[in-house]
């Protein structure tokens, strides 16, 4: 019996093909189809990591804001992260009651995510902080927060994004050495095909 292109009857599973390339193994975590996927993945991450950010492709013109993981570099999507902090920032000791979230804090949280995406090879130190402080003036948009008030929110967002990167890097290191020995492995697929599913499980 011929195989349907989107369903592998022998294995009894959906091939979950990429909407751009048609390659099997596409998943919302890998292609960035929206904040809902990030929320689901975050809920599964547990109390240690907290809800982790969604990794998506950085090609802005690709369908749904993402692309296959092996085609381009990946970054944490700031949109679900800003939504996360909307529900949680009030519990942070630096939250000011006279500040508005959308006007003041959302730009700071977004700046933290985007800065971590940009500076992948740097750690938060005095030099980086000086750079971020300088750039905050030109990227703050509507925020009325001066650097000393914005910094804790930016650092919170940076640290949370950093945990996302480290979580997925750990998953990739573990499964890239083991995926080919699993009973579901098919030799026609590389680790790049399986990686989105492992990240979803993570």
Coordinates of C-alpha atoms in Angstrom, one line a residue, residues 34-156:
X34 CA 2.6 31.3 17.9
X35 CA 2.6 32.0 21.6
X36 CA 0.3 29.2 22.4
X37 CA 2.9 26.6 21.6
X38 CA 5.4 28.5 23.9
X39 CA 2.9 28.5 26.7
X40 CA 2.3 24.7 26.4
X41 CA 6.1 24.0 26.3
X42 CA 6.6 26.3 29.3
X43 CA 4.0 24.6 31.4
X44 CA 5.8 21.3 30.8
X45 CA 9.1 22.7 31.8
X46 CA 8.4 22.5 35.5
X47 CA 9.1 24.7 38.5
X48 CA 12.9 24.7 38.1
X49 CA 13.1 26.4 34.8
X50 CA 9.7 28.1 34.8
X51 CA 7.8 28.7 31.5
X52 CA 10.6 28.8 28.9
X53 CA 10.6 30.9 25.8
X54 CA 9.7 29.7 22.3
X55 CA 12.6 29.2 19.9
X56 CA 11.8 30.3 16.4
X57 CA 13.7 31.2 13.2
X58 CA 14.9 34.7 12.8
X59 CA 13.9 35.0 9.1
X60 CA 11.1 37.6 9.4
X61 CA 9.6 36.8 6.0
X62 CA 9.1 33.1 6.6
X63 CA 5.7 31.6 7.2
X64 CA 4.4 32.3 10.7
X65 CA 7.7 34.0 11.6
X66 CA 9.7 30.8 11.6
X67 CA 11.6 28.4 9.4
X68 CA 13.2 25.0 9.7
X69 CA 15.9 24.8 12.4
X70 CA 18.6 23.6 10.1
X71 CA 18.1 26.5 7.6
X72 CA 18.8 29.6 9.8
X73 CA 20.0 30.6 13.2
X74 CA 17.3 30.4 15.9
X75 CA 16.3 32.9 18.6
X76 CA 13.8 33.2 21.4
X77 CA 10.6 34.8 20.3
X78 CA 10.1 37.9 22.4
X79 CA 6.3 38.0 22.0
X80 CA 5.4 35.1 24.3
X81 CA 8.0 36.2 26.7
X82 CA 6.4 39.7 27.0
X83 CA 3.1 38.0 27.5
X84 CA 4.6 35.8 30.3
X85 CA 5.9 38.9 32.1
X86 CA 2.5 40.6 31.8
X87 CA 1.1 38.0 34.1
X88 CA 4.1 37.8 36.4
X89 CA 5.8 41.1 36.7
X90 CA 3.8 42.4 39.7
X91 CA 5.3 39.7 41.9
X92 CA 8.8 41.0 41.2
X93 CA 10.3 43.3 43.9
X94 CA 11.2 46.0 41.5
X95 CA 7.6 46.4 40.1
X96 CA 6.4 50.0 40.5
X97 CA 2.7 50.5 41.2
X98 CA 2.8 53.8 39.3
X99 CA 4.1 52.2 36.1
X100 CA 2.0 50.8 33.3
X101 CA 2.9 47.4 31.9
X102 CA 2.4 48.0 28.2
X103 CA 3.9 51.5 28.2
X104 CA 6.8 51.0 30.7
X105 CA 7.7 47.4 31.4
X106 CA 6.9 45.6 28.1
X107 CA 9.7 47.5 26.3
X108 CA 12.1 46.5 29.0
X109 CA 11.2 42.8 28.9
X110 CA 11.4 42.8 25.1
X111 CA 14.8 44.5 25.2
X112 CA 16.1 41.8 27.6
X113 CA 15.0 39.0 25.2
X114 CA 16.3 40.7 22.1
X115 CA 19.6 41.6 23.8
X116 CA 20.2 38.0 24.8
X117 CA 19.4 36.9 21.3
X118 CA 21.9 39.4 19.9
X119 CA 24.7 38.7 22.3
X120 CA 24.8 34.9 22.3
X121 CA 28.5 34.7 23.1
X122 CA 28.5 37.2 25.9
X123 CA 27.7 36.9 29.6
X124 CA 26.1 39.7 31.6
X125 CA 29.0 41.7 33.0
X126 CA 29.9 45.3 33.6
X127 CA 30.9 45.8 29.9
X128 CA 27.7 44.4 28.6
X129 CA 25.6 46.3 31.1
X130 CA 27.3 49.5 30.0
X131 CA 26.4 48.7 26.4
X132 CA 22.8 47.9 27.2
X133 CA 22.4 51.0 29.3
X134 CA 23.6 53.2 26.4
X135 CA 21.4 51.4 23.9
X136 CA 18.3 51.6 26.2
X137 CA 17.9 55.3 25.6
X138 CA 17.4 54.6 21.8
X139 CA 15.3 51.5 22.2
X140 CA 13.0 52.3 25.2
X141 CA 10.2 53.6 23.0
X142 CA 7.3 54.6 25.2
X143 CA 8.9 53.5 28.4
X144 CA 9.2 56.1 31.1
X145 CA 11.7 54.0 33.1
X146 CA 15.2 55.3 33.4
X147 CA 17.9 52.7 33.3
X148 CA 18.1 52.1 37.1
X149 CA 14.4 51.2 37.1
X150 CA 14.4 49.3 33.8
X151 CA 17.6 47.3 34.5
X152 CA 16.0 44.7 36.9
X153 CA 13.3 43.9 34.4
X154 CA 15.8 43.7 31.5
X155 CA 18.0 41.4 33.6
X156 CA 15.0 39.2 34.6

